Tab-separated table of C-alpha atoms in Angstrom:
chain	number	residue	atom	x	y	z
G	1	MET	CA	5.713	-14.546	-18.730
G	2	ILE	CA	7.033	-16.189	-15.562
G	3	ASP	CA	10.217	-18.249	-15.600
G	4	LYS	CA	10.844	-21.033	-13.078
G	5	LEU	CA	14.430	-20.142	-12.201
G	6	SER	CA	15.017	-20.780	-8.521
G	7	TRP	CA	18.494	-19.396	-7.958
G	8	VAL	CA	18.010	-16.322	-10.149
G	9	ALA	CA	14.853	-15.399	-8.238
G	10	ALA	CA	16.639	-15.685	-4.890
G	11	TYR	CA	20.035	-14.155	-5.713
G	12	PRO	CA	19.510	-10.921	-3.677
G	13	GLU	CA	18.749	-12.981	-0.572
G	14	ILE	CA	21.684	-15.329	-1.222
G	15	LEU	CA	24.088	-12.422	-1.790
G	16	LEU	CA	22.981	-10.651	1.364
G	17	LEU	CA	23.187	-13.806	3.481
G	18	VAL	CA	26.695	-14.640	2.235
G	19	MET	CA	27.952	-11.087	2.789
G	20	THR	CA	26.407	-10.937	6.272
G	21	CYS	CA	28.324	-14.076	7.227
G	22	VAL	CA	31.517	-12.637	5.730
G	23	ILE	CA	31.035	-9.349	7.614
G	24	ALA	CA	30.467	-11.218	10.884
G	25	LEU	CA	33.747	-13.120	10.386
G	26	VAL	CA	35.705	-10.034	9.302
G	27	ASP	CA	34.474	-8.150	12.362
G	28	LEU	CA	36.253	-10.645	14.621
G	29	ALA	CA	39.548	-9.084	13.556
G	30	VAL	CA	38.358	-5.452	13.832
G	31	LYS	CA	39.611	-3.632	16.917
G	32	SER	CA	38.543	0.004	16.400
G	33	PRO	CA	35.598	1.199	18.576
G	34	LEU	CA	33.638	2.447	15.545
G	35	ARG	CA	34.254	-0.800	13.582
G	36	GLY	CA	35.527	1.074	10.520
G	37	ALA	CA	36.138	-1.977	8.315
G	38	THR	CA	32.793	-3.523	9.270
G	39	TYR	CA	31.034	-0.264	8.489
G	40	LEU	CA	32.641	0.125	5.072
G	41	LEU	CA	31.967	-3.493	4.114
G	42	SER	CA	28.328	-3.198	5.220
G	43	VAL	CA	27.795	0.027	3.289
G	44	LEU	CA	29.434	-1.471	0.185
G	45	THR	CA	27.243	-4.585	0.424
G	46	LEU	CA	24.097	-2.493	0.716
G	47	ALA	CA	25.080	-0.184	-2.135
G	48	VAL	CA	25.793	-3.100	-4.499
G	49	SER	CA	22.567	-4.853	-3.472
G	50	ALA	CA	20.534	-1.693	-4.111
G	51	VAL	CA	22.017	-1.267	-7.588
G	52	LEU	CA	21.399	-4.910	-8.537
G	53	LEU	CA	17.828	-4.790	-7.236
G	54	GLY	CA	17.182	-1.542	-9.096
G	55	GLN	CA	18.380	-3.131	-12.325
G	56	ALA	CA	16.213	-6.202	-11.757
G	57	ALA	CA	13.168	-4.033	-11.037
G	58	ALA	CA	13.758	-1.829	-14.090
G	59	SER	CA	13.838	-4.916	-16.336
G	60	GLY	CA	10.166	-5.528	-15.541
G	61	GLN	CA	10.615	-9.311	-15.372
G	62	THR	CA	8.679	-11.567	-13.030
G	63	ILE	CA	10.561	-14.712	-12.052
G	64	GLU	CA	9.348	-17.481	-9.766
G	65	GLY	CA	11.617	-19.745	-7.784
G	66	PHE	CA	11.510	-22.875	-5.659
G	67	GLY	CA	8.192	-24.117	-6.994
G	68	GLY	CA	6.530	-20.720	-6.800
G	69	MET	CA	7.369	-20.193	-3.104
G	70	ILE	CA	9.222	-16.961	-3.879
G	71	VAL	CA	8.727	-14.423	-6.636
G	72	SER	CA	10.983	-11.711	-8.032
G	73	ASP	CA	8.714	-9.060	-9.543
G	74	PRO	CA	9.004	-5.277	-10.103
G	75	MET	CA	7.019	-4.367	-6.991
G	76	GLY	CA	9.080	-6.627	-4.744
G	77	ASN	CA	12.404	-5.612	-6.272
G	78	TRP	CA	11.689	-1.888	-5.960
G	79	LEU	CA	10.568	-2.271	-2.359
G	80	LYS	CA	13.692	-4.305	-1.568
G	81	CYS	CA	15.829	-1.685	-3.313
G	82	PHE	CA	14.311	1.169	-1.305
G	83	ALA	CA	14.515	-0.848	1.937
G	84	THR	CA	18.218	-1.464	1.248
G	85	ILE	CA	18.834	2.240	0.670
G	86	ALA	CA	16.898	3.066	3.846
G	87	LEU	CA	19.067	0.713	5.900
G	88	LEU	CA	22.231	2.119	4.315
G	89	VAL	CA	21.161	5.651	5.284
G	90	THR	CA	20.280	4.398	8.786
G	91	LEU	CA	23.783	2.973	9.246
G	92	VAL	CA	25.365	6.226	8.064
G	93	TYR	CA	23.258	8.345	10.412
G	94	GLY	CA	23.528	5.960	13.349
G	95	ARG	CA	27.261	5.272	13.374
G	96	SER	CA	28.264	8.391	15.310
G	97	TYR	CA	25.402	7.750	17.737
G	98	ALA	CA	26.018	4.038	18.350
G	99	GLY	CA	29.794	4.264	18.831
G	100	PRO	CA	29.968	6.341	22.053
G	101	ARG	CA	27.084	4.338	23.555
G	102	ASP	CA	28.967	1.034	23.442
G	103	MET	CA	26.619	-0.483	20.825
G	104	MET	CA	29.429	-1.639	18.539
G	105	ARG	CA	31.642	-3.667	20.806
G	106	GLY	CA	31.037	-6.855	18.830
G	107	GLY	CA	29.767	-5.581	15.495
G	108	GLU	CA	26.230	-6.801	16.293
G	109	TRP	CA	24.814	-3.443	15.202
G	110	TYR	CA	25.818	-4.217	11.620
G	111	THR	CA	25.230	-7.963	11.430
G	112	LEU	CA	21.821	-7.855	13.131
G	113	SER	CA	20.780	-4.959	10.883
G	114	LEU	CA	21.747	-6.961	7.792
G	115	LEU	CA	19.905	-10.022	9.104
G	116	ALA	CA	16.822	-7.845	9.678
G	117	LEU	CA	17.109	-6.692	6.061
G	118	LEU	CA	17.362	-10.321	4.961
G	119	GLY	CA	14.085	-10.958	6.760
G	120	MET	CA	12.544	-8.028	4.863
G	121	TYR	CA	13.785	-9.485	1.583
G	122	VAL	CA	12.148	-12.838	2.336
G	123	MET	CA	8.913	-11.141	3.442
G	124	ILE	CA	8.742	-9.103	0.258
G	125	SER	CA	9.640	-11.996	-2.081
G	126	GLY	CA	7.511	-14.612	-0.338
G	127	HIS	CA	4.670	-16.059	-2.405
G	128	HIS	CA	3.901	-18.813	0.062
G	129	PHE	CA	2.464	-18.408	3.557
G	130	LEU	CA	5.326	-20.215	5.307
G	131	VAL	CA	8.011	-18.250	3.460
G	132	ILE	CA	6.313	-14.952	4.317
G	133	TYR	CA	6.058	-15.988	7.953
G	134	LEU	CA	9.713	-17.073	8.100
G	135	GLY	CA	10.781	-13.723	6.689
G	136	LEU	CA	8.637	-11.927	9.241
G	137	GLU	CA	10.215	-13.876	12.098
G	138	ALA	CA	13.735	-13.220	10.811
G	139	LEU	CA	12.971	-9.496	10.854
G	140	THR	CA	11.287	-9.413	14.264
G	141	LEU	CA	13.836	-11.611	16.071
G	142	SER	CA	16.663	-9.404	14.809
G	143	SER	CA	14.690	-6.311	15.839
G	144	TYR	CA	14.168	-7.592	19.400
G	145	ALA	CA	17.924	-8.054	19.806
G	146	LEU	CA	18.673	-4.633	18.305
G	147	VAL	CA	16.298	-2.841	20.670
G	148	ALA	CA	18.079	-4.484	23.627
G	149	LEU	CA	21.556	-3.814	22.234
G	150	ARG	CA	22.350	-1.348	25.055
G	151	ARG	CA	22.296	-3.999	27.725
G	152	ASP	CA	23.005	-1.541	30.547
G	153	ASP	CA	20.090	0.727	29.585
G	154	LEU	CA	16.946	-0.042	31.587
G	155	ALA	CA	14.621	1.780	29.168
G	156	ALA	CA	15.968	-0.155	26.167
G	157	THR	CA	15.669	-3.490	27.964
G	158	GLU	CA	12.089	-2.702	28.984
G	159	ALA	CA	11.211	-1.649	25.436
G	160	ALA	CA	12.708	-4.869	24.051
G	161	MET	CA	10.655	-6.965	26.475
G	162	LYS	CA	7.416	-5.179	25.535
G	163	TYR	CA	8.273	-5.498	21.851
G	164	PHE	CA	9.008	-9.208	22.258
G	165	VAL	CA	5.806	-10.048	24.145
G	166	LEU	CA	3.486	-8.082	21.863
G	167	GLY	CA	5.403	-9.155	18.754
G	168	ALA	CA	4.984	-12.802	19.754
G	169	LEU	CA	1.258	-12.195	20.243
G	170	ALA	CA	1.000	-10.600	16.801
G	171	SER	CA	2.910	-13.471	15.197
G	172	GLY	CA	0.531	-15.915	16.883
G	173	PHE	CA	-2.487	-14.048	15.527
G	174	LEU	CA	-1.058	-14.048	12.021
G	175	LEU	CA	0.017	-17.700	12.096
G	176	TYR	CA	-3.362	-18.824	13.438
G	177	GLY	CA	-5.131	-16.821	10.748
G	178	LEU	CA	-2.964	-18.324	8.013
G	179	SER	CA	-3.622	-21.823	9.358
G	180	LEU	CA	-7.383	-21.203	9.162
G	181	VAL	CA	-7.034	-19.951	5.591
G	182	TYR	CA	-5.060	-23.103	4.802
G	183	GLY	CA	-7.780	-25.236	6.364
G	184	ALA	CA	-10.448	-23.542	4.248
G	185	THR	CA	-8.569	-23.531	0.933
G	186	GLY	CA	-6.215	-26.510	1.214
G	187	SER	CA	-3.170	-24.554	0.048
G	188	LEU	CA	-0.399	-22.320	1.397
G	189	ASP	CA	0.523	-20.919	-2.013
G	190	VAL	CA	-0.643	-17.335	-2.540
G	191	ALA	CA	-1.831	-17.883	-6.119
G	192	GLU	CA	-3.604	-21.142	-5.265
G	193	VAL	CA	-5.386	-19.565	-2.302
G	194	PHE	CA	-6.649	-16.793	-4.579
G	195	LYS	CA	-7.975	-19.360	-7.085
G	196	ALA	CA	-9.657	-21.408	-4.353
G	197	ILE	CA	-11.447	-18.383	-2.897
G	198	ALA	CA	-12.418	-17.061	-6.327
G	199	GLY	CA	-13.937	-20.463	-7.115
G	200	GLY	CA	-16.610	-19.949	-4.434
G	201	GLU	CA	-18.363	-22.466	-2.233
G	202	ALA	CA	-17.738	-25.342	-4.618
G	203	THR	CA	-13.987	-24.973	-4.164
G	204	LEU	CA	-14.062	-24.098	-0.469
G	205	LYS	CA	-16.301	-27.109	0.333
G	206	GLY	CA	-18.398	-25.276	2.933
G	207	SER	CA	-15.463	-23.633	4.733
G	208	ALA	CA	-16.430	-20.019	4.006
G	209	GLN	CA	-17.005	-19.178	7.688
G	210	VAL	CA	-13.623	-20.609	8.659
G	211	LEU	CA	-12.050	-18.536	5.909
G	212	VAL	CA	-13.597	-15.292	7.173
G	213	LEU	CA	-12.467	-16.087	10.729
G	214	GLY	CA	-8.968	-16.673	9.393
G	215	LEU	CA	-9.146	-13.341	7.586
G	216	VAL	CA	-9.954	-11.577	10.869
G	217	PHE	CA	-6.847	-13.024	12.525
G	218	VAL	CA	-4.661	-12.234	9.483
G	219	VAL	CA	-5.793	-8.601	9.480
G	220	ALA	CA	-5.217	-8.368	13.250
G	221	GLY	CA	-1.688	-9.759	12.853
G	222	LEU	CA	-0.915	-7.343	10.025
G	223	ALA	CA	-2.334	-4.452	12.054
G	224	PHE	CA	0.110	-5.281	14.868
G	225	LYS	CA	3.030	-5.211	12.443
G	226	LEU	CA	1.863	-1.922	10.929
G	227	GLY	CA	1.307	-0.459	14.401
G	228	VAL	CA	-2.219	0.812	13.721
G	229	VAL	CA	-4.962	1.347	16.315
G	230	PRO	CA	-6.108	-0.631	18.317
G	231	PHE	CA	-2.949	-2.759	17.943
G	232	HIS	CA	-0.595	0.173	18.413
G	233	MET	CA	0.306	-0.110	22.101
G	234	TRP	CA	3.892	-1.207	21.452
G	235	VAL	CA	4.827	1.619	19.064
G	236	PRO	CA	5.263	4.606	21.472
G	237	ASP	CA	7.064	2.528	24.112
G	238	VAL	CA	9.478	0.928	21.645
G	239	TYR	CA	10.145	4.203	19.804
G	240	HIS	CA	10.825	5.959	23.112
G	241	GLY	CA	12.794	3.240	24.903
G	242	ALA	CA	14.965	1.988	22.056
G	243	PRO	CA	18.247	3.757	21.204
G	244	THR	CA	17.460	6.406	18.589
G	245	SER	CA	19.452	4.679	15.840
G	246	ILE	CA	17.390	1.512	16.434
G	247	THR	CA	14.185	3.551	16.486
G	248	LEU	CA	15.071	4.773	12.997
G	249	LEU	CA	15.797	1.227	11.833
G	250	ILE	CA	12.405	0.015	13.116
G	251	GLY	CA	10.509	3.032	11.827
G	252	GLY	CA	12.116	3.103	8.371
G	253	ALA	CA	12.808	0.135	6.102
G	254	PRO	CA	10.384	-2.341	7.802
G	255	LYS	CA	7.435	-0.155	6.782
G	256	LEU	CA	8.201	-1.033	3.156
G	257	ALA	CA	8.241	-4.735	4.007
G	258	ALA	CA	4.980	-4.334	5.936
G	259	PHE	CA	3.349	-2.779	2.858
G	260	ALA	CA	4.605	-5.701	0.758
G	261	ILE	CA	3.220	-8.330	3.129
G	262	VAL	CA	-0.168	-6.565	3.125
G	263	MET	CA	-0.188	-6.644	-0.680
G	264	ARG	CA	0.865	-10.312	-0.815
G	265	LEU	CA	-1.670	-11.530	1.730
G	266	LEU	CA	-4.688	-9.266	1.319
G	267	VAL	CA	-4.542	-8.401	-2.381
G	268	GLU	CA	-2.770	-11.321	-4.043
G	269	ALA	CA	-4.074	-14.112	-1.782
G	270	LEU	CA	-7.308	-12.839	-0.231
G	271	GLY	CA	-8.366	-10.425	-2.968
G	272	PRO	CA	-11.777	-12.088	-3.526
G	273	LEU	CA	-12.589	-11.295	0.130
G	274	ALA	CA	-11.943	-7.592	-0.459
G	275	VAL	CA	-15.414	-6.573	0.694
G	276	ASP	CA	-14.716	-8.169	4.087
G	277	TRP	CA	-11.247	-6.797	4.722
G	278	GLN	CA	-12.229	-3.382	3.341
G	279	GLN	CA	-14.521	-2.882	6.320
G	280	MET	CA	-11.820	-3.916	8.789
G	281	LEU	CA	-9.182	-1.688	7.213
G	282	GLY	CA	-11.674	1.192	7.220
G	283	VAL	CA	-12.076	0.912	10.999
G	284	LEU	CA	-8.297	0.596	11.508
G	285	ALA	CA	-7.604	3.637	9.304
G	286	VAL	CA	-10.189	5.877	11.004
G	287	LEU	CA	-9.055	4.922	14.523
G	288	SER	CA	-5.371	5.341	13.609
G	289	LEU	CA	-5.895	8.808	12.152
G	290	LEU	CA	-7.980	9.888	15.141
G	291	VAL	CA	-5.927	8.420	17.998
G	292	GLY	CA	-2.533	8.987	16.380
G	293	ASN	CA	-3.071	12.696	15.714
G	294	LEU	CA	-4.828	13.514	18.996
G	295	ALA	CA	-2.306	11.620	21.138
G	296	ALA	CA	0.657	13.216	19.347
G	297	ILE	CA	-0.510	16.682	20.399
G	298	ALA	CA	-0.066	15.808	24.078
G	299	GLN	CA	3.528	14.547	23.761
G	300	SER	CA	6.579	16.411	25.026
G	301	ASN	CA	9.030	13.675	24.019
G	302	LEU	CA	9.992	13.967	20.367
G	303	LYS	CA	10.287	10.230	19.734
G	304	ARG	CA	6.891	9.518	21.281
G	305	MET	CA	5.374	12.282	19.175
G	306	LEU	CA	6.878	10.739	16.053
G	307	ALA	CA	5.584	7.330	17.161
G	308	PHE	CA	1.994	8.579	17.271
G	309	SER	CA	2.673	10.402	14.004
G	310	THR	CA	3.682	7.039	12.498
G	311	ILE	CA	0.398	5.512	13.662
G	312	SER	CA	-1.590	8.240	11.888
G	313	GLN	CA	0.594	8.026	8.767
G	314	MET	CA	0.031	4.254	8.537
G	315	GLY	CA	-3.695	4.917	8.833
G	316	PHE	CA	-3.417	7.238	5.847
G	317	MET	CA	-1.553	4.546	3.915
G	318	LEU	CA	-4.398	2.093	4.567
G	319	LEU	CA	-6.801	4.507	2.884
G	320	GLY	CA	-5.043	3.858	-0.425
G	321	LEU	CA	-5.674	0.133	-0.038
G	322	LEU	CA	-9.317	0.881	0.690
G	323	ALA	CA	-9.622	2.954	-2.462
G	324	GLY	CA	-8.424	0.055	-4.590
G	325	VAL	CA	-10.982	-2.346	-3.220
G	326	SER	CA	-13.990	-0.568	-4.655
G	327	HIS	CA	-12.781	-1.058	-8.228
G	328	THR	CA	-13.186	-4.828	-8.235
G	329	GLY	CA	-12.593	-6.046	-11.735
G	330	ASP	CA	-11.167	-2.721	-12.927
G	331	THR	CA	-7.462	-3.449	-12.720
G	332	ALA	CA	-6.408	-0.013	-13.988
G	333	ASN	CA	-8.163	1.810	-11.157
G	334	MET	CA	-7.069	-0.803	-8.620
G	335	ALA	CA	-3.444	-0.372	-9.682
G	336	ASN	CA	-3.793	3.418	-9.433
G	337	ALA	CA	-5.083	3.222	-5.857
G	338	TYR	CA	-2.501	0.685	-4.696
G	339	SER	CA	0.307	2.626	-6.366
G	340	ALA	CA	-0.798	5.750	-4.450
G	341	SER	CA	-0.460	3.735	-1.240
G	342	MET	CA	2.978	2.453	-2.307
G	343	PHE	CA	4.082	5.992	-3.185
G	344	TYR	CA	2.866	7.147	0.230
G	345	VAL	CA	4.821	4.584	2.224
G	346	ILE	CA	8.031	5.173	0.218
G	347	THR	CA	7.892	8.937	0.711
G	348	TYR	CA	6.994	8.512	4.385
G	349	VAL	CA	10.119	6.392	4.930
G	350	LEU	CA	12.197	9.026	3.102
G	351	THR	CA	10.873	11.752	5.410
G	352	THR	CA	11.351	9.597	8.517
G	353	LEU	CA	15.004	9.078	7.584
G	354	GLY	CA	15.547	12.826	7.415
G	355	THR	CA	13.721	13.487	10.683
G	356	PHE	CA	15.629	10.927	12.722
G	357	GLY	CA	18.841	11.802	10.904
G	358	VAL	CA	18.689	15.294	12.411
G	359	ILE	CA	17.893	13.885	15.881
G	360	LEU	CA	20.833	11.463	15.665
G	361	LEU	CA	23.288	14.126	14.525
G	362	LEU	CA	22.166	16.473	17.301
G	363	SER	CA	22.731	13.765	19.918
G	364	ARG	CA	26.076	13.426	21.625
G	365	SER	CA	27.641	11.349	24.355
G	366	GLY	CA	25.422	11.586	27.436
G	367	PHE	CA	22.716	13.607	25.630
G	368	GLU	CA	19.881	12.108	23.571
G	369	SER	CA	18.171	15.200	22.073
G	370	ASP	CA	14.845	13.366	22.107
G	371	ASP	CA	12.664	16.016	23.786
G	372	ILE	CA	10.903	18.714	21.822
G	373	ALA	CA	12.444	21.306	24.152
G	374	ASP	CA	15.926	20.115	23.126
G	375	LEU	CA	15.361	21.632	19.673
G	376	ALA	CA	14.584	25.105	21.054
G	377	GLY	CA	16.406	27.800	19.102
G	378	LEU	CA	18.011	25.262	16.769
G	379	ASN	CA	17.963	27.764	13.900
G	380	GLN	CA	20.277	30.052	15.863
G	381	ARG	CA	22.722	27.222	16.515
G	382	SER	CA	22.555	25.527	13.102
G	383	PRO	CA	20.336	26.840	10.284
G	384	PHE	CA	21.261	23.719	8.264
G	385	TYR	CA	19.826	21.217	10.745
G	386	ALA	CA	16.827	23.427	11.478
G	387	GLY	CA	16.116	23.752	7.763
G	388	ILE	CA	16.237	19.989	7.149
G	389	MET	CA	13.966	19.312	10.139
G	390	ALA	CA	11.534	22.015	8.990
G	391	ILE	CA	11.374	20.451	5.523
G	392	CYS	CA	10.607	17.058	7.086
G	393	MET	CA	7.906	18.488	9.381
G	394	PHE	CA	6.252	20.424	6.550
G	395	SER	CA	6.293	17.271	4.416
G	396	LEU	CA	4.726	15.135	7.157
G	397	ALA	CA	2.075	17.825	7.610
G	398	GLY	CA	1.294	17.661	3.876
G	399	ILE	CA	2.256	21.221	2.980
G	400	PRO	CA	3.145	21.936	-0.689
G	401	PRO	CA	5.459	21.814	-2.530
G	402	LEU	CA	6.980	18.978	-0.483
G	403	VAL	CA	6.559	15.314	-1.273
G	404	GLY	CA	4.242	14.657	1.669
G	405	PHE	CA	1.633	16.920	0.080
G	406	TYR	CA	1.613	15.005	-3.188
G	407	ALA	CA	1.533	11.659	-1.357
G	408	LYS	CA	-1.562	12.697	0.594
G	409	LEU	CA	-3.115	14.164	-2.546
G	410	ALA	CA	-2.603	10.914	-4.478
G	411	VAL	CA	-4.351	8.886	-1.758
G	412	LEU	CA	-7.216	11.387	-1.498
G	413	GLU	CA	-7.657	11.382	-5.287
G	414	ALA	CA	-7.875	7.587	-5.239
G	415	LEU	CA	-10.531	7.741	-2.502
G	416	VAL	CA	-12.602	10.312	-4.362
G	417	ALA	CA	-12.264	8.315	-7.599
G	418	ALA	CA	-13.882	5.368	-5.820
G	419	GLY	CA	-17.084	7.372	-6.078
G	420	THR	CA	-19.009	5.987	-3.108
G	421	ALA	CA	-20.262	8.100	-0.201
G	422	PHE	CA	-18.205	5.899	2.149
G	423	HIS	CA	-14.913	6.627	0.377
G	424	ILE	CA	-15.656	10.336	-0.072
G	425	GLY	CA	-16.518	10.549	3.636
G	426	LEU	CA	-13.187	8.917	4.462
G	427	ALA	CA	-11.397	11.476	2.278
G	428	VAL	CA	-13.068	14.375	4.123
G	429	PHE	CA	-12.234	12.797	7.495
G	430	ALA	CA	-8.592	12.324	6.415
G	431	VAL	CA	-8.315	15.997	5.440
G	432	VAL	CA	-9.676	17.087	8.839
G	433	MET	CA	-7.224	14.788	10.629
G	434	SER	CA	-4.362	16.166	8.515
G	435	LEU	CA	-5.272	19.677	9.682
G	436	ILE	CA	-5.131	18.505	13.300
G	437	GLY	CA	-1.823	16.760	12.644
G	438	ALA	CA	-0.360	19.928	11.168
G	439	PHE	CA	-0.550	21.509	14.639
G	440	TYR	CA	2.097	19.341	16.294
G	441	TYR	CA	4.357	19.338	13.239
G	442	LEU	CA	4.279	23.139	12.985
G	443	ARG	CA	4.737	23.430	16.755
G	444	LEU	CA	8.146	21.824	16.335
G	445	VAL	CA	9.048	24.365	13.640
G	446	LYS	CA	7.962	27.159	15.986
G	447	VAL	CA	10.191	25.760	18.758
G	448	MET	CA	13.211	25.628	16.426
G	449	TYR	CA	12.817	29.100	14.972
G	450	PHE	CA	11.200	31.244	17.675
G	451	ASP	CA	12.144	29.794	21.086
G	452	ALA	CA	15.320	30.723	22.942
G	453	PRO	CA	18.109	28.127	22.744
G	454	THR	CA	18.484	25.791	25.719
G	455	GLN	CA	21.632	24.068	24.415
G	456	THR	CA	24.962	25.722	23.743
G	457	ALA	CA	27.150	22.694	23.025
G	458	PRO	CA	28.695	22.653	19.527
G	459	ILE	CA	26.927	20.516	16.947
G	460	GLU	CA	29.179	17.969	15.312
G	461	GLY	CA	28.533	15.537	12.496
G	462	SER	CA	30.629	13.397	10.192
G	463	TRP	CA	30.989	14.495	6.596
G	464	ASP	CA	29.251	11.407	5.255
G	465	ALA	CA	26.223	11.838	7.540
G	466	ARG	CA	25.911	15.532	6.680
G	467	SER	CA	26.198	14.763	2.961
G	468	VAL	CA	23.520	12.069	3.113
G	469	LEU	CA	21.270	14.363	5.159
G	470	THR	CA	21.632	17.070	2.511
G	471	VAL	CA	20.585	14.651	-0.238
G	472	ASN	CA	17.763	13.380	1.979
G	473	GLY	CA	16.312	16.866	2.450
G	474	ALA	CA	16.768	17.739	-1.228
G	475	LEU	CA	14.857	14.617	-2.312
G	476	ILE	CA	11.899	15.520	-0.090
G	477	LEU	CA	11.697	18.865	-1.875
G	478	VAL	CA	12.489	17.676	-5.423
G	479	LEU	CA	10.100	14.728	-5.353
G	480	GLY	CA	7.370	17.088	-4.202
G	481	ILE	CA	7.955	19.392	-7.159
G	482	VAL	CA	8.407	16.623	-9.759
G	483	PRO	CA	6.768	13.483	-8.331
G	484	GLY	CA	5.902	12.020	-11.726
G	485	GLY	CA	8.912	9.713	-12.037
G	486	LEU	CA	8.446	7.959	-8.693
G	487	MET	CA	4.668	7.823	-9.122
G	488	THR	CA	5.071	6.202	-12.557
G	489	LEU	CA	7.547	3.718	-11.101
G	490	CYS	CA	5.030	2.767	-8.390
G	491	ALA	CA	2.216	2.474	-10.923
G	492	GLN	CA	4.248	0.170	-13.183
G	493	ALA	CA	5.343	-1.950	-10.220
G	494	ILE	CA	1.769	-2.447	-8.993
G	495	ALA	CA	0.489	-3.024	-12.546
G	496	SER	CA	2.866	-5.984	-12.823
G	497	LEU	CA	0.797	-7.773	-10.145
G	498	PHE	CA	-2.258	-7.720	-12.396
G	499	ALA	CA	-0.470	-8.538	-15.649
């Protein structure tokens, strides 16, 4: 049952917006270089928001607001909860990095990060094309400013410019596609668009070709946001050029919002066109796995390697969406496939947080620690950091008993369950690409444990960052051994979409 309660449905967004404004005003009176009061208030806001969203998601209720333009459902609430936790962890890891690099002189690091999270909230909750697009723009505009936060850094400024130009192009693709869908269906509401398409030619009034053209532009726009091939050109440059703390922010929580927007647009709105977008996603997934893994092998810069790794990981995530398409009409199997994809993106973000957390804590004033060679002999300098990084690399490679193995296994099981030669072929191809990908992940482990150290400077880290990193690494291991709880949570969240 869906209740029409506008303010209840939007309270996470309202709370976050109010607290962001309060934090911006409080920061005017903060004088310390590390913005201690701003940091504590931001962390407290995120922690409270995560708890409230977790409670709302656990209740299992679906609430619509503002005439159905936004929806508060278990899938959206869990994704918002995990995105909030991801941003909280990012702020904890990034504080010691951002401070010495003059990224906190006005508190923009915190306020822009919270505004980016607000954009994610709106993206995830949006059940109307305009609301989804507004949320997307709130996220991307904040991200452009964050990438350019080090105004005296030429690489960061260049990365921000590339991100802005290609991001604007992607937004144009998506907006044009949505306008064509509106022209064919006569509605901007997600549920109404689904009904219009499901009604066939009689409802579309001869606009089927316009609708398919709109679908092409929508998929292209989403592919830009996901950073999958051939719309991936911005990912390595932005990952490399942006300050590492911003790279983590872009590579972490927004992936959850990107998954949500794919579910809202392709599954909830354009579900009856699944046969059409299945073929497009299949091409994107195959190219992303191939190009991402092969290009990553050739990288010497750690952030660029992780950027190409992200491209291949997003290709793997798309395979879960493909597996759900073949079960048209069988909601149980569809929910199983989509939940595998949701589980994959959540665990990928968890592993990304740990990976960049180590890089951030190894960085110091005047030294970025973003080359693979910078990690040489890390085990001799700090077995703790080397161990956490090894756990993350093994997980990304899909080696048991870590969570990355189960995530890949869940997606492959969904593909095989589809039963067609096409899906089974994709599963075999994905396994081969995972074997290739394991090379560059294990190469990093080899560098840490068997190469001679090139750095002798002491490794420092705040107690809160080290504590969070410990929990981060433990979760990657524990969720790999007992993944049932998170997998069940994902399955129930996705099932709520088909209730």
